[in-house]
Amino acid sequence: MADIATSAPASIPAPLWRRHAIALVIFAALAVVPFIWPERYVLSLVGRAMVFGIAALSLDLILGYGAMVSFGHAAFLGLGGYAVAILSAHGIDEAAISFPVAMLVGAAFALVTGAISLKTRGVYFIMITLAFGQMAFFTATSLSAYGGDDGLRMFSRSDVFGTRLLRNETSFYFVVLGVLLGVYLLLRAIVGSRFGRVLRGAKENERRMRALGFDPFRYRLAAYVISGAICALAGALFANLTLFVSPAYMSWQRSGDMIAMVVAGGLGTLNGAIIGAIGVLLIEEWLAELTQHWKALFGPLVVLVAIFARGGLVKLIDRGAGR
Amino acid sequence: MLTVSSLEAGYGDVQVLFGISLSIAQGEVVTLLGRNGMGKTTTIKSIFGLVKPSGGTIAMDEVALAGKPPFRAAQAGLGLVPEGRQIFPNLTVEENLIATAADRDRAAKPWSLERVYEFFPRLKERRRNMGTQLSGGEQQMLAIGRALMTNPKLLVLDEATEGLAPVIRQEIWACLARLKQDGQSILVIDKNVDALVKLADRHLILEKGRLVWEGTSADFLASPDLKDRYLHV
Amino acid sequence: MSSTLLIIQTLNGLQLGVLLFLIAAGLTLVFGVMDFINLAHGVQYMLGAYLAAMFVAWTGSFVIGLILALISALAFGLLLEIVVMRHLYDRDHLEQVLATFGLILFLNEAVKIIWGAAPLQVPVPDMLTGSIVIANGVLYPVWRLAIIGAGLGVALGLYLVVAKTRVGMLIRAGASNAQMVSALGVDIRRLFMIVFGFGAMLAGFAGCMAAPVLSVEPGMGDNLLILAFVVIVIGGIGSIRGAFVGALIVGLTDTLLRSFSVDLLRLGGLSAGDARTIGPAIASMSIYILMAAVLFFRPTGLFPAKG
Amino acid sequence: MTAPILSLRGLSKSYGALKVTDDVTLDIGASELHAIIGPNGAGKTTLIGEITGEVPLDVGQVTFAGEDITRLPIHARALRGLTRSFQITQILPAFTVLENVATAAQAHDRSSFRFFRQVSRDARLNDKAVAALDQVGLRPKAELPATSLSHGEKRQLEIAMALVSEPKLLLLDEPMAGMGREETESLVAVLMALKGRYPMVLVEHDMHAVFRLADRISVLVYGRVIASGTPDEVRADPAVREAYLGEEDFA
Amino acid sequence: QEPIRIGVIETLSGPSAVLGQHARDGFLLAVRQLGGRMAGREVQVTVVDDELKPDVAVQRVQTMLDRDKVDFVVGPIFSNVLQAIHAPVVNSQRAFLISANAGPSTYAGRGCHENFFVTSYQNDQVHEVLGAYAQSRNLRRVFLMTPNYQAGRDAMAGFKRHFRGEIVDEIFTPLGHLDFAAELARIGSSNADGLFTFMPGGMGVNLVRQYRQAGLVQRVPFLSAFTVDESTLPAQQDAAIGMLAGMTWAPNMDNPQNRKFVADFEAAFGYVPGSYAMQAYDAAMLIDSAARATGGNLSNRDAVRAALRKADFVSLRGKFRFANNHYPIQDFYTVRAAKRADGKFQTEIVDRVFTDYTDVYAAQCQMRW
Ligand SMILES: Nc1ncnc2c1ncn2[C@@H]1O[C@H](COP(=O)(O)OP(=O)(O)OP(=O)(O)O)[C@@H](O)[C@H]1O
Ligand SMILES: Nc1ncnc2c1ncn2[C@@H]1O[C@H](COP(=O)(O)OP(=O)(O)OP(=O)(O)O)[C@@H](O)[C@H]1O
Ligand SMILES: [Mg+2]
Ligand SMILES: [Mg+2]
């Protein structure tokens, strides 16, 4: 069975300036949103899109650059959220404590499940990560003490070093934007580093990488752990955004949504992950306003993107700009 | 039988072939020579529709092939032994031979499993093995056998002796000679120019995607500078 | 935990397994053989059930309804192939995932627009209603036996076609190298179209067989799709035999653990209350734990398709 | 003879009833070019796989540079300087030609757990890679993606990747296969130049090249070494002529 | 004059969409019957789908509150969605939250809130009905089966509140469970003289049909909550006939407003309304009563709240009033699935089990008014 994503057509990467141009435009646009639309619902809508952007970025690291299609990634989102909400239920509202804890929890879960999952490849990897995601889901469902299936409420946003920074919608928005930017820059550095090259190489041809003296397992596992920690961070922000966590955040459908975002935006480009997450959520919201049968419109749209935007929305933008 | 005129083709924006014209008559053995990367394989792929030509025409026995899907070429009587073997890894040796077997024009002496096994006894020994479990050379034999099983009018071999032991290579040359005697038309690409000169009727030399020389074996032997200039032997 | 209960639960596990096999078979065929990940397989199953509900209600006969549903499922499969799938064969798996994900959204909504959001039903055909005595005091519904029978028949037929016939060889060859199959003279596109249509029909058939037992509702295929993936991954992708064995293992594990996990935990020394809360949680995770365990020891499933 | 760089002791391996490696015992000298020839399916590639660790052995012992490496995984052997090229080309298709070689260089250049510096601007790796590409004649194609190379060019790329891997022993599995005359000639020249520097094991069906390059030749038939000696001895061996060389004259 | 704006949030996609559809249609029917106006002001209804995803629900409710400036949020079907949107709405300083179905204990006791009203019931009560019924009918040995989640555990607790007999066994099935063969085998081999179950949506359809197919209906009477109702009957059909459920209402409830409601509903939407539709309809009437009482001026929140508390509208259930926790005080019945003369299926009232019944959590609620 051919490994997932190894059959992607080779392409000469877009010129450097254009790659940065797209990112620049995205971040600039996100930064001006609060000045144009200061309404709370816009901030929370775009804020939610950015949180998913962070999650999608974390997924793109392993999926786009490492050909590890995690179908249980929503578990990390949920774990991060539950870490923050449970700490908060026990009176610990300080983000400087709860956010690192969330990331540690995500990293630890990634380390354990990754070490097992990474024995497999391709579709088998997809399914074993799904299995772990489902276990996390069912565990959360049976956590009666923390609401079980009904979920767990948070009574207020986390404090930041004792300040109430996150309680103001606009400053919360900019914090999320800042985290998104930070994660983006971090991942941009990682994929272009020595580490990133080994990761990409192992996706291209594992046998070759071994014969060169690399042990792909260690690099993949490290990437998986980084990804899990970042996605848990997204989960921590998500819990603060909705002031609520629930097993529904970990359902396999949610993992599927995240994969769809990354693929629709464009695999292995980072920009694509952000564009995919924001694009999918905004279009969803917009279509849902139009009609209650919006999925009957959204579905075909997704199909069209898959068929015609070879390489995702970023490629489409690239091609548009390339003329 | 096969006529190609002003063929142009390439990959993406890069053009590789520039106006190739050639023809092969019934019963002829023709070679395509040239250094690495000159466009030999691309020519073959274009004829088979594995690469879409951007210009020119291709016809096999009056059937126009340019722009058609690959199976049309095969149905028109072309049999391919591709570069890099490309045998089916998840089929056994025997299944590799049978799966695409055909006898479209009721050949006088059609190829059968027995005949192929007789020809490559090694394959018979390994016939229950999966394609991937074969050694490189065995895979090569299998690829030839597979093409023969389609009973082609024109057999096309792209580097068919690559990686074969000298004895086997000699056997394959002998086999091609026998096929030629039976009236089989063959188009062959190979780096063993010396063996090809003995076997083939005509030679074509490619240089950077253009046909730069064409002539019979006698012509070829008569102009030794050719080898230096285009093949650098 | 009486022995009659064990017999019945084993039969139930078998029946669930066979139903899963019917769904998984088409999936593994299209996946293993054409190397195409078709997430829309689950909605094709749903569509089969809806078509059965509609045609059975129209004609008043299960058999005629079944035939009409199968024909429509086939036709719909071919339509999907032409409109969507064939543009994606030579693409990355993930683009296939994306496109078929879009199809799920669309079809789940479409059936709601056409047939309404409320669940529908298909009555058990008259001649197969009721139960029969299979052992002393053990009653079993005839329809469930019919499902088992149909599944076994399909399993055998499929195995023979894929493993023994030339068409089977060609589709396997096409999976690994479609261009080469074409270059050797076979119209691979048409072959794939037929396989896909057939896979869609199998999914539809599973839907028809399930409809008299399960409620016909939007989204009914989504969870079963995941189960079917679990099945083919445990069995080894592309292997009909693997799908069959995998389906039976999943069906039996799920059913038996669901029935006996609480008792087992209590035997293991847990208090009744604890066993009652932990047991079901374990039972719902059981097949995932099973899959993770299988893949841990055999990373390509129980019967990896050779090659 | 100085201590051998690689010694194989009693290697055996079967696939079911098929013995692909049958009690092979062989020493590769610290500075020799040792050719292994034999009919198709004799077990040459398998033998290389056993040396590099890709193919698990049934029995036998592999000693490399004085260390028993029989149980080491592939990558650990590679890091100790056991470098191979593949019979069926194995490259990183979406990487550029330069990146392919630079990746090979990176494996032997300190840790790869470095997350921040841009590797594409790592001059030390790139310089090494460019030098190797010069040697095999691929320099002009350095910036192209490796998929766009022709078959022969990919073979050259494999050699370049082997050259930057700081080999203590080069295992070359049919490096000339698919190369044209000219390229074969230049590769022979490259190998000639390397001969003193690295010990090499060369599996090759191109007898012209083998007889010119090899210091010693071993002949493998059905998994067994049936002859081992200088090129002249092997050429003269009637068993070898029958099993492998045939009628042709490889003077 | 500005219209009165009402946001309706229901689950309208996925397998449970049918429930949201009932509620939406019930609400829209009420607005239509009111001529699209309340207290002379035009009514603008925004319906959104929560997709059964709590975060999506929060997002959409946020939009309703901030952009659409709604005065009331009506919905949702499921408790977990309610948990997520409760705080954003009740703290919004603008809108009241009126749950037309979900009635979790969380907000009935200490967690009650002055801006939150429920027109359905407290969830436990429906289960209590069956416990009390089983007790009164002298069913001595009852088998319990619910899905393995909070609502399922609550259901069992609710049933046991009035039931004194023996619980033969308890089964928790996975949520979304399809094939009950294994469970039915256990029920059949037990010596229970009744089954109590809570299997909403598709699970209920499957259970009821398989229960009938297994031939258990005669041997082990079937008592249920949210398992046999107008949302599932179209699929259960004959299989459900005669099975018992607990509810506050049934389509055949005999009062003029209800007869008109059912007739109009069927004429407008072509199916038989269930309790979800009835509760949403009552929610609309409740809002209308508050609008009328305040003369259409919704800006004084205290006045609106006071008016809502009066519940001065004609409920389809006949009588309706709020307890101090804003959950209803009402009668509860056992209902039975039946086939009507026109071939459609509905539930019909059998017995009144509780009269003017208040939920047990109300006492813990600190609100006094
Ligand atoms: N898939 C591809 N994408 C882009 N360029 C390609 C591709 N395949 C081949 N080329 C380029 O086309 C040119 C001709 O290649 P072709 O394979 O036809 O050469 P060839 O004569 O068969 O060489 P060889 O003897 O090495 O097989 C080469 O320069 C090669 O780099
Ligand atoms: N995984 C496997 N399972 C079964 N048989 C195998 C497997 N791998 C290799 N073989 C068999 O082992 C034998 C030796 O193969 P190997 O590739 O080592 O030959 P080789 O000497 O390199 O031949 P060539 O010169 O043709 O490349 C072949 O007959 C091959 O079919
Ligand atoms: Mg070539
Ligand atoms: Mg070999």
Short mmCIF file of N, CA and C in Angstrom, two decimals, chain B residues 35-37 83-85 122 125-126 135-139 141 159 162-170 191-192 194 231-233, chain D residues 18 39-41 87-88 150-152 174 176-184 205-207 222 242-248 250:
data_model
loop_
_atom_site.label_atom_id
_atom_site.label_comp_id
_atom_site.label_asym_id
_atom_site.label_seq_id
_atom_site.Cartn_x
_atom_site.Cartn_y
_atom_site.Cartn_z
N ARG B 35 22.44 9.56 -25.64
CA ARG B 35 22.94 9.55 -24.26
C ARG B 35 21.80 9.69 -23.26
N ASN B 36 22.14 9.64 -21.98
CA ASN B 36 21.12 9.80 -20.94
C ASN B 36 20.42 11.14 -21.06
N GLY B 37 19.13 11.10 -20.91
CA GLY B 37 18.38 12.35 -20.84
C GLY B 37 18.13 13.03 -22.17
N GLU B 83 10.82 1.21 -19.24
CA GLU B 83 12.00 1.48 -18.45
C GLU B 83 11.68 1.28 -16.99
N GLY B 84 12.59 0.65 -16.25
CA GLY B 84 12.35 0.46 -14.82
C GLY B 84 11.35 -0.65 -14.55
N ARG B 85 11.06 -1.47 -15.51
CA ARG B 85 10.30 -2.73 -15.36
C ARG B 85 8.82 -2.56 -15.05
N ARG B 122 13.74 -19.43 -15.43
CA ARG B 122 13.81 -18.84 -14.08
C ARG B 122 12.43 -18.37 -13.62
N GLU B 125 10.30 -21.15 -12.26
CA GLU B 125 10.62 -21.52 -10.88
C GLU B 125 9.94 -20.58 -9.88
N ARG B 126 9.85 -19.31 -10.22
CA ARG B 126 9.36 -18.32 -9.27
C ARG B 126 7.89 -17.97 -9.51
N SER B 135 14.19 -10.80 -7.97
CA SER B 135 15.40 -10.01 -8.10
C SER B 135 15.22 -9.08 -9.28
N GLY B 136 16.08 -8.06 -9.35
CA GLY B 136 15.97 -7.08 -10.42
C GLY B 136 15.94 -7.72 -11.80
N GLY B 137 16.81 -8.67 -11.99
CA GLY B 137 16.88 -9.30 -13.31
C GLY B 137 15.64 -10.11 -13.61
N GLU B 138 15.16 -10.80 -12.60
CA GLU B 138 13.95 -11.60 -12.80
C GLU B 138 12.77 -10.70 -13.17
N GLN B 139 12.74 -9.54 -12.55
CA GLN B 139 11.67 -8.60 -12.88
C GLN B 139 11.76 -8.19 -14.35
N MET B 141 12.95 -9.91 -16.82
CA MET B 141 12.47 -11.01 -17.66
C MET B 141 10.95 -11.03 -17.67
N GLU B 159 15.37 -0.11 -22.62
CA GLU B 159 16.42 -0.60 -21.71
C GLU B 159 16.06 -1.96 -21.15
N GLU B 162 18.77 -3.95 -19.10
CA GLU B 162 19.37 -3.33 -17.94
C GLU B 162 19.37 -4.29 -16.77
N GLY B 163 20.52 -4.46 -16.18
CA GLY B 163 20.61 -5.26 -14.97
C GLY B 163 20.55 -6.76 -15.20
N LEU B 164 20.72 -7.20 -16.43
CA LEU B 164 20.68 -8.64 -16.66
C LEU B 164 22.10 -9.18 -16.74
N ALA B 165 22.24 -10.40 -16.26
CA ALA B 165 23.55 -11.06 -16.33
C ALA B 165 23.93 -11.25 -17.79
N PRO B 166 25.24 -11.23 -18.04
CA PRO B 166 25.67 -11.36 -19.43
C PRO B 166 25.06 -12.55 -20.17
N VAL B 167 25.01 -13.71 -19.50
CA VAL B 167 24.41 -14.86 -20.21
C VAL B 167 22.98 -14.58 -20.61
N ILE B 168 22.24 -14.01 -19.70
CA ILE B 168 20.84 -13.74 -20.01
C ILE B 168 20.73 -12.69 -21.11
N ARG B 169 21.59 -11.69 -20.99
CA ARG B 169 21.56 -10.64 -22.01
C ARG B 169 21.82 -11.26 -23.38
N GLN B 170 22.78 -12.13 -23.42
CA GLN B 170 23.06 -12.79 -24.70
C GLN B 170 21.83 -13.57 -25.16
N LYS B 191 21.79 0.35 -24.30
CA LYS B 191 23.10 0.99 -24.36
C LYS B 191 24.15 0.08 -24.98
N ASN B 192 23.80 -1.19 -25.21
CA ASN B 192 24.76 -2.12 -25.81
C ASN B 192 24.78 -1.97 -27.32
N ASP B 194 26.98 -2.31 -29.54
CA ASP B 194 27.62 -3.34 -30.37
C ASP B 194 26.66 -4.48 -30.69
N LEU B 231 27.20 9.36 -29.11
CA LEU B 231 27.08 8.33 -28.08
C LEU B 231 28.30 8.29 -27.18
N HIS B 232 29.38 8.85 -27.69
CA HIS B 232 30.58 8.96 -26.91
C HIS B 232 31.02 7.63 -26.35
N VAL B 233 31.30 6.71 -27.22
CA VAL B 233 31.81 5.44 -26.74
C VAL B 233 33.32 5.42 -26.93
N LEU D 18 13.24 -21.36 -0.40
CA LEU D 18 14.29 -20.80 -1.24
C LEU D 18 15.45 -20.29 -0.39
N PRO D 39 24.48 -14.65 -11.46
CA PRO D 39 23.26 -14.59 -12.28
C PRO D 39 22.15 -13.82 -11.56
N ASN D 40 21.15 -13.47 -12.31
CA ASN D 40 20.01 -12.78 -11.71
C ASN D 40 19.35 -13.69 -10.70
N GLY D 41 19.04 -13.10 -9.55
CA GLY D 41 18.37 -13.89 -8.53
C GLY D 41 19.32 -14.71 -7.70
N GLN D 87 19.85 -0.71 -6.11
CA GLN D 87 19.69 -1.19 -7.48
C GLN D 87 18.49 -0.52 -8.13
N ILE D 88 17.39 -0.45 -7.40
CA ILE D 88 16.23 0.25 -7.90
C ILE D 88 16.25 1.62 -7.26
N SER D 150 16.27 12.28 -15.72
CA SER D 150 16.07 11.05 -16.49
C SER D 150 16.62 9.89 -15.67
N HIS D 151 16.30 8.70 -16.11
CA HIS D 151 16.67 7.49 -15.39
C HIS D 151 18.17 7.47 -15.10
N GLY D 152 18.95 7.72 -16.10
CA GLY D 152 20.39 7.68 -15.93
C GLY D 152 20.88 8.74 -14.96
N GLU D 174 24.72 -2.30 -8.57
CA GLU D 174 24.51 -2.00 -9.99
C GLU D 174 24.45 -0.50 -10.28
N MET D 176 25.87 1.10 -12.54
CA MET D 176 25.91 1.45 -13.97
C MET D 176 24.61 1.11 -14.70
N ALA D 177 23.76 0.37 -14.05
CA ALA D 177 22.53 -0.04 -14.75
C ALA D 177 21.80 1.20 -15.23
N GLY D 178 21.41 1.20 -16.47
CA GLY D 178 20.63 2.31 -16.99
C GLY D 178 21.47 3.50 -17.41
N MET D 179 22.77 3.39 -17.23
CA MET D 179 23.60 4.51 -17.68
C MET D 179 24.08 4.27 -19.10
N GLY D 180 24.18 5.34 -19.83
CA GLY D 180 24.70 5.22 -21.18
C GLY D 180 26.20 5.00 -21.14
N ARG D 181 26.75 4.74 -22.33
CA ARG D 181 28.19 4.48 -22.42
C ARG D 181 29.00 5.60 -21.80
N GLU D 182 28.66 6.80 -22.22
CA GLU D 182 29.47 7.93 -21.76
C GLU D 182 29.44 8.03 -20.25
N GLU D 183 28.22 7.94 -19.70
CA GLU D 183 28.09 8.07 -18.26
C GLU D 183 28.79 6.93 -17.55
N THR D 184 28.69 5.75 -18.14
CA THR D 184 29.39 4.60 -17.54
C THR D 184 30.88 4.89 -17.49
N HIS D 205 26.51 -5.92 -13.41
CA HIS D 205 26.45 -6.86 -14.54
C HIS D 205 27.25 -6.35 -15.73
N ASP D 206 27.78 -5.12 -15.64
CA ASP D 206 28.56 -4.60 -16.74
C ASP D 206 30.00 -5.11 -16.60
N MET D 207 30.30 -6.18 -17.34
CA MET D 207 31.58 -6.88 -17.12
C MET D 207 32.77 -6.05 -17.55
N TYR D 222 23.06 -19.11 -6.78
CA TYR D 222 22.09 -19.72 -5.86
C TYR D 222 22.48 -19.49 -4.42
N GLU D 242 30.11 -20.70 -17.49
CA GLU D 242 28.85 -21.36 -17.81
C GLU D 242 27.68 -20.71 -17.09
N ALA D 243 27.91 -20.42 -15.79
CA ALA D 243 26.79 -19.92 -15.00
C ALA D 243 26.50 -18.47 -15.29
N TYR D 244 27.48 -17.74 -15.76
CA TYR D 244 27.26 -16.31 -15.75
C TYR D 244 27.76 -15.58 -17.00
N LEU D 245 29.04 -15.79 -17.34
CA LEU D 245 29.61 -14.92 -18.36
C LEU D 245 29.14 -15.24 -19.77
N GLY D 246 28.93 -16.53 -20.05
CA GLY D 246 28.49 -16.89 -21.38
C GLY D 246 29.62 -16.78 -22.40
N GLU D 247 29.23 -16.55 -23.65
CA GLU D 247 30.19 -16.63 -24.76
C GLU D 247 31.04 -15.38 -24.89
N GLU D 248 30.47 -14.26 -24.46
CA GLU D 248 31.10 -12.98 -24.76
C GLU D 248 32.52 -12.93 -24.20
N PHE D 250 35.28 -10.72 -22.47
CA PHE D 250 35.39 -9.46 -21.73
C PHE D 250 36.83 -9.05 -21.52
#
